[in-house]
mmCIF file with all atom_site columns, C-alpha atoms in Angstrom:
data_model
loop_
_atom_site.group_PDB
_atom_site.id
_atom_site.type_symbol
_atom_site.label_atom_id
_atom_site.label_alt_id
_atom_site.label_comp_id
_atom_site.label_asym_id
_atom_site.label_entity_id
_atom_site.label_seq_id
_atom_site.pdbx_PDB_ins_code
_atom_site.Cartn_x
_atom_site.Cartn_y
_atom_site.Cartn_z
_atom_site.occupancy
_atom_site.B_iso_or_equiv
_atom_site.pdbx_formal_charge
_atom_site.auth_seq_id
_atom_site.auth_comp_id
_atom_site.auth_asym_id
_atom_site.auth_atom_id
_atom_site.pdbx_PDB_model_num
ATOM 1   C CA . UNK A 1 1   ? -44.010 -4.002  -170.384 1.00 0.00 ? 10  UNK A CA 1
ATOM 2   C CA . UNK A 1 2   ? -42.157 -5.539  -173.454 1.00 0.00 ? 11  UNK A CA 1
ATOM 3   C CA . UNK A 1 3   ? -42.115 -5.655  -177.168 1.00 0.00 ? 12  UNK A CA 1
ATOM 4   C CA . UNK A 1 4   ? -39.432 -5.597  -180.385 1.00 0.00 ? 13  UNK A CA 1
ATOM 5   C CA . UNK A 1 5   ? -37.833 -3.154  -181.942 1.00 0.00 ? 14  UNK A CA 1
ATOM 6   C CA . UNK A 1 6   ? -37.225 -3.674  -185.902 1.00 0.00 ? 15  UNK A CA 1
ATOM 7   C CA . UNK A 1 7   ? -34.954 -1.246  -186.789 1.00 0.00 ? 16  UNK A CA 1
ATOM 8   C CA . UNK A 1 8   ? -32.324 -1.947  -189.584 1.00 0.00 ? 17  UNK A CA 1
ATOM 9   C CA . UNK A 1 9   ? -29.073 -0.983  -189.148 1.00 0.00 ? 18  UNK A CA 1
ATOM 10  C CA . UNK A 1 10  ? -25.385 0.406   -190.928 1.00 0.00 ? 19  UNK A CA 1
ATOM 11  C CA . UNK A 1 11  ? -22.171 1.142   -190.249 1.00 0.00 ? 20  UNK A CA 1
ATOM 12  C CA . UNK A 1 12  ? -22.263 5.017   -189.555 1.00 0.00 ? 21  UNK A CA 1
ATOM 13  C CA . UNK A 1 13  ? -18.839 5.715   -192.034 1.00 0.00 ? 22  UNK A CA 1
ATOM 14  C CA . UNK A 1 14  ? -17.502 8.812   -191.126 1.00 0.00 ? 23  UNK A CA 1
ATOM 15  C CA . UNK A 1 15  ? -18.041 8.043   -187.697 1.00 0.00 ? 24  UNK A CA 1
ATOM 16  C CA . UNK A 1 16  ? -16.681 4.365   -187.399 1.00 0.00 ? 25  UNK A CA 1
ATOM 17  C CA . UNK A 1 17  ? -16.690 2.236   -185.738 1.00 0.00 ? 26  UNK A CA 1
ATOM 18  C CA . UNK A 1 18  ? -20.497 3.534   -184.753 1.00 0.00 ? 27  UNK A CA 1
ATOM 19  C CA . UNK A 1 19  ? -23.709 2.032   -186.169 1.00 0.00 ? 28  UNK A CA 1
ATOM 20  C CA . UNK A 1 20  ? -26.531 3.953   -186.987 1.00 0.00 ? 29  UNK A CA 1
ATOM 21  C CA . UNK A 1 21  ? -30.297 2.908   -187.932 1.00 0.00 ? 30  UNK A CA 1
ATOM 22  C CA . UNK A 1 22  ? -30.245 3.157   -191.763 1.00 0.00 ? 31  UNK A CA 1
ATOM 23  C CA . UNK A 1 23  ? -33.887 1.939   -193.004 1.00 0.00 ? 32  UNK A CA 1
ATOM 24  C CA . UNK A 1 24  ? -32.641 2.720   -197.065 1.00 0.00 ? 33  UNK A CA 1
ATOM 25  C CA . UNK A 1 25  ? -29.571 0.620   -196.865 1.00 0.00 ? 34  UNK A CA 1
ATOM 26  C CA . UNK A 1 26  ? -29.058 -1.074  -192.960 1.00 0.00 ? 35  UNK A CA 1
ATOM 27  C CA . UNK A 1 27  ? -29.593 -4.222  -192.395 1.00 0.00 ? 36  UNK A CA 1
ATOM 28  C CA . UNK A 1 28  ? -32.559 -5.823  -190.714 1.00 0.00 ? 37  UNK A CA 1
ATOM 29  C CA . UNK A 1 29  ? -32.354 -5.771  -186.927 1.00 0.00 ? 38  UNK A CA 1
ATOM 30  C CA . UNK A 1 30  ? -34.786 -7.361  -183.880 1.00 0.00 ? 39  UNK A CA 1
ATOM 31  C CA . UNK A 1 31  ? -34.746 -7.303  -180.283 1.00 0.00 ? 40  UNK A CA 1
ATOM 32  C CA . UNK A 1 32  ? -36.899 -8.192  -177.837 1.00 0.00 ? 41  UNK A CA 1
ATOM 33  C CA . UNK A 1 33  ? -37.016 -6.319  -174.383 1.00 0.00 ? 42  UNK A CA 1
ATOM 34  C CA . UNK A 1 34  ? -38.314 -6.683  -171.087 1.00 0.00 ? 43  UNK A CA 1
ATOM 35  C CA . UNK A 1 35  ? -38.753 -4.494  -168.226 1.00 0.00 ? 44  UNK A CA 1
ATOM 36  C CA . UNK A 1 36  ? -37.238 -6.262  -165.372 1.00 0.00 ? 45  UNK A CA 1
ATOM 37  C CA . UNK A 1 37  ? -37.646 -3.366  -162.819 1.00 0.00 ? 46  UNK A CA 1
ATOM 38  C CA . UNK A 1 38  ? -38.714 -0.086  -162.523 1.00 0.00 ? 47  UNK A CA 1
ATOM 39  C CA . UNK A 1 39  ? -36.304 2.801   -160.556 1.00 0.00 ? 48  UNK A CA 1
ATOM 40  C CA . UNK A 1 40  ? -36.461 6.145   -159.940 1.00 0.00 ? 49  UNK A CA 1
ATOM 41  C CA . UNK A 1 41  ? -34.401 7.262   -162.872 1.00 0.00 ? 50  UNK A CA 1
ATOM 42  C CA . UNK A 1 42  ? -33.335 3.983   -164.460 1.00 0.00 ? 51  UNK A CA 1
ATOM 43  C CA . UNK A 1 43  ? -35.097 1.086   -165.623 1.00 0.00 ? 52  UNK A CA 1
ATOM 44  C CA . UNK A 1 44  ? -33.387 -2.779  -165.401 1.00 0.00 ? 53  UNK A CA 1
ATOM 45  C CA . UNK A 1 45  ? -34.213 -4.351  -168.836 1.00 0.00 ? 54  UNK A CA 1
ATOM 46  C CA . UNK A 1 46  ? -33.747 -7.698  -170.474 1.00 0.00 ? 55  UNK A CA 1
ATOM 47  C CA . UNK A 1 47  ? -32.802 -7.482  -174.275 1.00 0.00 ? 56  UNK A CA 1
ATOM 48  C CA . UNK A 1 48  ? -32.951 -10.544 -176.526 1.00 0.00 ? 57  UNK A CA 1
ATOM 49  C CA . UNK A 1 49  ? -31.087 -10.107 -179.954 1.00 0.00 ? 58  UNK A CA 1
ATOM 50  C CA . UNK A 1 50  ? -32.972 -12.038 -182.731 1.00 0.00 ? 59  UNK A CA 1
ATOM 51  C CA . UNK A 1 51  ? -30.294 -10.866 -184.991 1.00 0.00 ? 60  UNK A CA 1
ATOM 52  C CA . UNK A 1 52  ? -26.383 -10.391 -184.586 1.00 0.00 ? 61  UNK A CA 1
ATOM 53  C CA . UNK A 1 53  ? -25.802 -6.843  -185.936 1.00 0.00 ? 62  UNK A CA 1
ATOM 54  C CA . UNK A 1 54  ? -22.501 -4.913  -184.264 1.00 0.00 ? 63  UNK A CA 1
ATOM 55  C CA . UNK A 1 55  ? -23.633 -2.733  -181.175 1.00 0.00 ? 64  UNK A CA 1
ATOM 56  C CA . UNK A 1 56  ? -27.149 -3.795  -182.078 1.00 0.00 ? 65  UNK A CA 1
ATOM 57  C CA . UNK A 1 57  ? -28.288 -3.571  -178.433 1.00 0.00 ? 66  UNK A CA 1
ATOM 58  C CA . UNK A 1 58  ? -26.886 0.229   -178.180 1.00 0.00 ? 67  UNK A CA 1
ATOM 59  C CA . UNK A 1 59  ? -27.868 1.558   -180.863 1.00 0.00 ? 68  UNK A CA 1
ATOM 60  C CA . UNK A 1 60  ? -31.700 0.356   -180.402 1.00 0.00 ? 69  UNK A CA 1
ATOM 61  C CA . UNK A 1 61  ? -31.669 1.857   -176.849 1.00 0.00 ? 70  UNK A CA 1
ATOM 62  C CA . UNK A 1 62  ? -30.546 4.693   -178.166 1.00 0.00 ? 71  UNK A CA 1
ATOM 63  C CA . UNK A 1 63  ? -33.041 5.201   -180.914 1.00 0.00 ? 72  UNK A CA 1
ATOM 64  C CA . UNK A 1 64  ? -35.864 4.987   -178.234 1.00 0.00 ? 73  UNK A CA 1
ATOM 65  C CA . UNK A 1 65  ? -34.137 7.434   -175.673 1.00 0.00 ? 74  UNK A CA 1
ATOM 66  C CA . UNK A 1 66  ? -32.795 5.452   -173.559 1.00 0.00 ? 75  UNK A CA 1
ATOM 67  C CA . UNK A 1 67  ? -29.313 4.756   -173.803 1.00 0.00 ? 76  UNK A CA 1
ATOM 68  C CA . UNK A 1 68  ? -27.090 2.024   -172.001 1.00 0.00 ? 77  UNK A CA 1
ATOM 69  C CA . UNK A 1 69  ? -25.578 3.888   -168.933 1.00 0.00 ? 78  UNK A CA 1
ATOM 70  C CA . UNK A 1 70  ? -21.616 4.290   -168.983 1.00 0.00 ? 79  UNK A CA 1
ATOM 71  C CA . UNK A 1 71  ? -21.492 3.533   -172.910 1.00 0.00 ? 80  UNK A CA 1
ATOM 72  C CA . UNK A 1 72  ? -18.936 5.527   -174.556 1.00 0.00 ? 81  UNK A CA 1
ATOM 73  C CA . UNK A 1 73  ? -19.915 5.383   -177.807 1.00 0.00 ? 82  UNK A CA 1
ATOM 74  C CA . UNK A 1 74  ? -23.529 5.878   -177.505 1.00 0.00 ? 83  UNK A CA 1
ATOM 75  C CA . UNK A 1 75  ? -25.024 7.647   -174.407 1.00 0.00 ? 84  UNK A CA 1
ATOM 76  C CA . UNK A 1 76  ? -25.252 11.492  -173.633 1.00 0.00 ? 85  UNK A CA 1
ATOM 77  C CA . UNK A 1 77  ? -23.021 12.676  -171.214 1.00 0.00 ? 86  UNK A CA 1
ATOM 78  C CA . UNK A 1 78  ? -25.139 12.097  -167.979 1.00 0.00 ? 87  UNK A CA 1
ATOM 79  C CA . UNK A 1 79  ? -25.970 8.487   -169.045 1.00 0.00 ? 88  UNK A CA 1
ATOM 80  C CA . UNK A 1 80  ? -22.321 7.980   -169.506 1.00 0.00 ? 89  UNK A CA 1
ATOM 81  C CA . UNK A 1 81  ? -21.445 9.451   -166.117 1.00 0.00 ? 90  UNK A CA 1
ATOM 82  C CA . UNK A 1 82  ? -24.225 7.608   -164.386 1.00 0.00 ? 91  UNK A CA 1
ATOM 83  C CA . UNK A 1 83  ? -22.302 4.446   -164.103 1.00 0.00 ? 92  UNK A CA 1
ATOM 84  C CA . UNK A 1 84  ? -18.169 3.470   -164.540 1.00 0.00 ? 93  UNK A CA 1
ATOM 85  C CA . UNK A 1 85  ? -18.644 1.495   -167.090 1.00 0.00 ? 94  UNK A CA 1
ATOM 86  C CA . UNK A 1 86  ? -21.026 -0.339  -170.053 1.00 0.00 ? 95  UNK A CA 1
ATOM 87  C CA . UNK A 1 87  ? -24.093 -1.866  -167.678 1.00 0.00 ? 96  UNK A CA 1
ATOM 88  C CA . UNK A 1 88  ? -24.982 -4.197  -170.391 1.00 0.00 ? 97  UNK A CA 1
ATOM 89  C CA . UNK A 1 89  ? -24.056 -7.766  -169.446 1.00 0.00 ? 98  UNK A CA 1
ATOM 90  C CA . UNK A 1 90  ? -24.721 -11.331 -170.640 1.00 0.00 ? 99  UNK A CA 1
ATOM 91  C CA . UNK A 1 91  ? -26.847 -13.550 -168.744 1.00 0.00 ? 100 UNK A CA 1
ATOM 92  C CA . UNK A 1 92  ? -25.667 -16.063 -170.891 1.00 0.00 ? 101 UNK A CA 1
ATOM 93  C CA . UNK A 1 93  ? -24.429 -17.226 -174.125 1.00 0.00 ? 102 UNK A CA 1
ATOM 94  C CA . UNK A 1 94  ? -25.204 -19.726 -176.368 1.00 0.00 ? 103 UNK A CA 1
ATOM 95  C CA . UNK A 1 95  ? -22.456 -20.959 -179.201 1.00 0.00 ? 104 UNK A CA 1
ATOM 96  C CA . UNK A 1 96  ? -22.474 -24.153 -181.665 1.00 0.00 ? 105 UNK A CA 1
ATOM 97  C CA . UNK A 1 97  ? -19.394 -26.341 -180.776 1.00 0.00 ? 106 UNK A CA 1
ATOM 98  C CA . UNK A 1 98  ? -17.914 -27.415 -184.016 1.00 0.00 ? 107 UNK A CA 1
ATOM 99  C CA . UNK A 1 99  ? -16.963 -31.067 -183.425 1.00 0.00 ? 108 UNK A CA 1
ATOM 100 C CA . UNK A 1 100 ? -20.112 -31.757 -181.645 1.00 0.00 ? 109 UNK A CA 1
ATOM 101 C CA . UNK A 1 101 ? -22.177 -29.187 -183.531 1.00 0.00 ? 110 UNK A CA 1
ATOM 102 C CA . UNK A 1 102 ? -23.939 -28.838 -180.224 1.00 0.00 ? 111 UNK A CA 1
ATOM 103 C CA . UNK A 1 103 ? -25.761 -26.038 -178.518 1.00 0.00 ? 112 UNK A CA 1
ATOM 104 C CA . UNK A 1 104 ? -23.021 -24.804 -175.776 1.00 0.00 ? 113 UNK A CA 1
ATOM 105 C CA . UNK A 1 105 ? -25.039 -22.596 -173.353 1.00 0.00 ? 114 UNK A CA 1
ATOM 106 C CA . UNK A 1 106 ? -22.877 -20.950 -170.840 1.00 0.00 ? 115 UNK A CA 1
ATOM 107 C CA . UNK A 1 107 ? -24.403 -19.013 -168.017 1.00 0.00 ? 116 UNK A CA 1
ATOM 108 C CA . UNK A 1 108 ? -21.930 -17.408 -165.325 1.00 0.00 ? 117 UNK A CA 1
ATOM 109 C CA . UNK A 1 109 ? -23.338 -17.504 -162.058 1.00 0.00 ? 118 UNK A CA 1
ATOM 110 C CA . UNK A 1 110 ? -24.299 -13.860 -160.385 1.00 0.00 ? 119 UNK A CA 1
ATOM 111 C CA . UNK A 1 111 ? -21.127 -12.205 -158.910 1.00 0.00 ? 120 UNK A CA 1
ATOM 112 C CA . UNK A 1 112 ? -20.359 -9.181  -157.008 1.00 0.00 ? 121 UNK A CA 1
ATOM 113 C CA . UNK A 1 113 ? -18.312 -6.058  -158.665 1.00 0.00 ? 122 UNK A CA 1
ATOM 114 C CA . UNK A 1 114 ? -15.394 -7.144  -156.848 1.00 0.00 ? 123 UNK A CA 1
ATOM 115 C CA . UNK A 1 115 ? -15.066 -10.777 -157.427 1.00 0.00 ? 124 UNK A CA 1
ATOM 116 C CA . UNK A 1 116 ? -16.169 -10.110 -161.449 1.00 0.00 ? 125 UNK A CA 1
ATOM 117 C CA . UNK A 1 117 ? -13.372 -7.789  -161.678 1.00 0.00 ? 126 UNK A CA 1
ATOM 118 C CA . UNK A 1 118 ? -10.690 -10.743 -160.511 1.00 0.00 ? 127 UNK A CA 1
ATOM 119 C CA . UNK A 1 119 ? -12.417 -13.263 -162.368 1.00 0.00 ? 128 UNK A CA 1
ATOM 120 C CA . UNK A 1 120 ? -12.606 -11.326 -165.728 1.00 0.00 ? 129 UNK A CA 1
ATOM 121 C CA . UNK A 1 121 ? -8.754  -10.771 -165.035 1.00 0.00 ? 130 UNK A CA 1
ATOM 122 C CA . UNK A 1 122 ? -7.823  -14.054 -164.621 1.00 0.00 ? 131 UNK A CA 1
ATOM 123 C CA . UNK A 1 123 ? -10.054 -15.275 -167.191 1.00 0.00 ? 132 UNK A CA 1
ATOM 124 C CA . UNK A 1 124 ? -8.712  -13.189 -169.732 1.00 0.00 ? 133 UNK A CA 1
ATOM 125 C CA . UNK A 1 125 ? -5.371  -14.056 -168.559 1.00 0.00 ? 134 UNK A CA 1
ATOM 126 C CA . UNK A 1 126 ? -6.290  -17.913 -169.751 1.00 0.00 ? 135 UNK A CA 1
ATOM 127 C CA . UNK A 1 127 ? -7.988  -16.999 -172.973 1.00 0.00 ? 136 UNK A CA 1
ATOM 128 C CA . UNK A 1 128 ? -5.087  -15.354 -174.215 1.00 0.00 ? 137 UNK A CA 1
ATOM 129 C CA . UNK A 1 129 ? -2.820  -18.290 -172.937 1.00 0.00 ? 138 UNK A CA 1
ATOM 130 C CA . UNK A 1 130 ? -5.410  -20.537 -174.591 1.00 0.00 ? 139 UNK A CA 1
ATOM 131 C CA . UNK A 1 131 ? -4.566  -18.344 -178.016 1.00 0.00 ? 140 UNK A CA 1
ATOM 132 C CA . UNK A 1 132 ? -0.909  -18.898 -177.656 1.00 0.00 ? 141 UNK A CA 1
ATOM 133 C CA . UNK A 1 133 ? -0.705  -22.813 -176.435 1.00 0.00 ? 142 UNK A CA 1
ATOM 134 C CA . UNK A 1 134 ? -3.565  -24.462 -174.980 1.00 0.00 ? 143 UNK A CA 1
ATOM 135 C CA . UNK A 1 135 ? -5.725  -26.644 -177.375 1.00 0.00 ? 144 UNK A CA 1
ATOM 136 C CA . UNK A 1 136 ? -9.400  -26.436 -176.967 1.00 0.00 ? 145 UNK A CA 1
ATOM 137 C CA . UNK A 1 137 ? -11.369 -29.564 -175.825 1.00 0.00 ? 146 UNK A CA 1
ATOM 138 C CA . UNK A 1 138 ? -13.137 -31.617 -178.610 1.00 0.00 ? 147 UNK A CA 1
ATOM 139 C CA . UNK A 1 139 ? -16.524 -31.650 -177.180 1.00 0.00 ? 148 UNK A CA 1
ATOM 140 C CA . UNK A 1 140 ? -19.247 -29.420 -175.674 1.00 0.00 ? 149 UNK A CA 1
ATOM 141 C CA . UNK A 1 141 ? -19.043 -30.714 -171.989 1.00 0.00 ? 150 UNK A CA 1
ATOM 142 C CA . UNK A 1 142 ? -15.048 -30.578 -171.629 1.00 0.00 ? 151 UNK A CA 1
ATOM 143 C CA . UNK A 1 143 ? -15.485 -26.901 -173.211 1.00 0.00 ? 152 UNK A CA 1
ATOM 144 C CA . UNK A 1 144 ? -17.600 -25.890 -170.968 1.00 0.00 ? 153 UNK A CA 1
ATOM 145 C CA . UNK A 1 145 ? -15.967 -26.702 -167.909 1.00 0.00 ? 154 UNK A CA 1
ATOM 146 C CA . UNK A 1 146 ? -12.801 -25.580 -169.631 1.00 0.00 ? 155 UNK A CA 1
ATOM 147 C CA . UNK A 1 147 ? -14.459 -22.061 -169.294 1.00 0.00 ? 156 UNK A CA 1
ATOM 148 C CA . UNK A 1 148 ? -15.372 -22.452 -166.328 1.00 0.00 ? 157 UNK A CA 1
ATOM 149 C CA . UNK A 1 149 ? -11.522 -22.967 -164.895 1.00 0.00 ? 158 UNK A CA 1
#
C-alpha cells in the first residue's frame, strides 16, 4: 500500500506552536507514504515530504487516524503512551552545501536504542561546540565526515 496525502497546512494560533490542516488559508503540503510492515496494532511506514511545512509529517498522520506513537503534541493518549518517545526518525537527510552547492546526503547507519542514545549525546555535545568554536569544513566530503566524528 502507498499513496500522497495533499493536505495544506497553518499554524493552529491559539494553540502554537501546533499546525493544523487549513485548506482556506494553509499552505500546500505532500507526502508520500509507504507501508513498510504490517503489526498487530501498529503499522511501520515510510513518509517522504515533497514539501517542508513545520510538523508536516504529524499532522498528516494525524488527519488520517493514525498518529506518530509517543508524539506529544499530536497523538491521543494511548498512541502517546505506546512508545517513550517520537518513533519518527530520519533515514537520511539530504542538504545543499553552500561552498560546493552540492547535494550532501547523510544516512546514519542502523543503531540500537542504547548506542543511539550515547551517540545523540555526544553528538550534540559537538554541534554545540561546533556553534561556539569549531569552523565548518569548506566542502561536501570534509562535512560529511565531520558529522560523522
Amino acid at each position: 500500500d502507498c499513496g500522497t496525502i495533499d493536505l495544506p497546512l497553518a499554524c493552529d494560533w491559539p494553540n502554537r506552536p501546533r499546525q493544523h490542516v487549513d485548506p482556506a488559508g494553509g499552505r500546500r503540503a505532500r507526502t508520500e507514504w509507504q507501508v513498510i510492515a504490517w503489526g498487530d496494532t501498529t503499522t511501520r511506514l515510510r513518509l517522504d515530504p515533497l514539501t517542508g511545512r513545520s510538523h508536516q509529517l504529524r499532522v498528516h498522520m494525524l488527519t488520517l487516524g493514525h498518529p506518530i506513537l509517543g508524539d506529544p503534541l499530536y497523538a491521543h493518549r494511548a498512541a502517546f503512551e505506546a512508545a517513550e518517545r517520537l518513533q519518527l526518525h530520519a533515514a537520511s537527510l539530504t542538504i545543499r552545501h553552500p561552498p560546493v552547492a552540492a547535494p550532501a546526503i547523510l544516512s546514519p547507519p542502523a543503531r540500537s536504542e542504547k548506542q543511539r542514545s550515547a551517540k545523540t549525546f555526544r553528538k550534540n555535545r559537538r554541534i554545540a561546540l561546533t556553534k561556539i568554536g569549531r569552523r565548518l569544513p569548506a566542502n561536501a566530503k570534509d562535512f560529511a565526515e565531520f558529522l560523522e566524528h
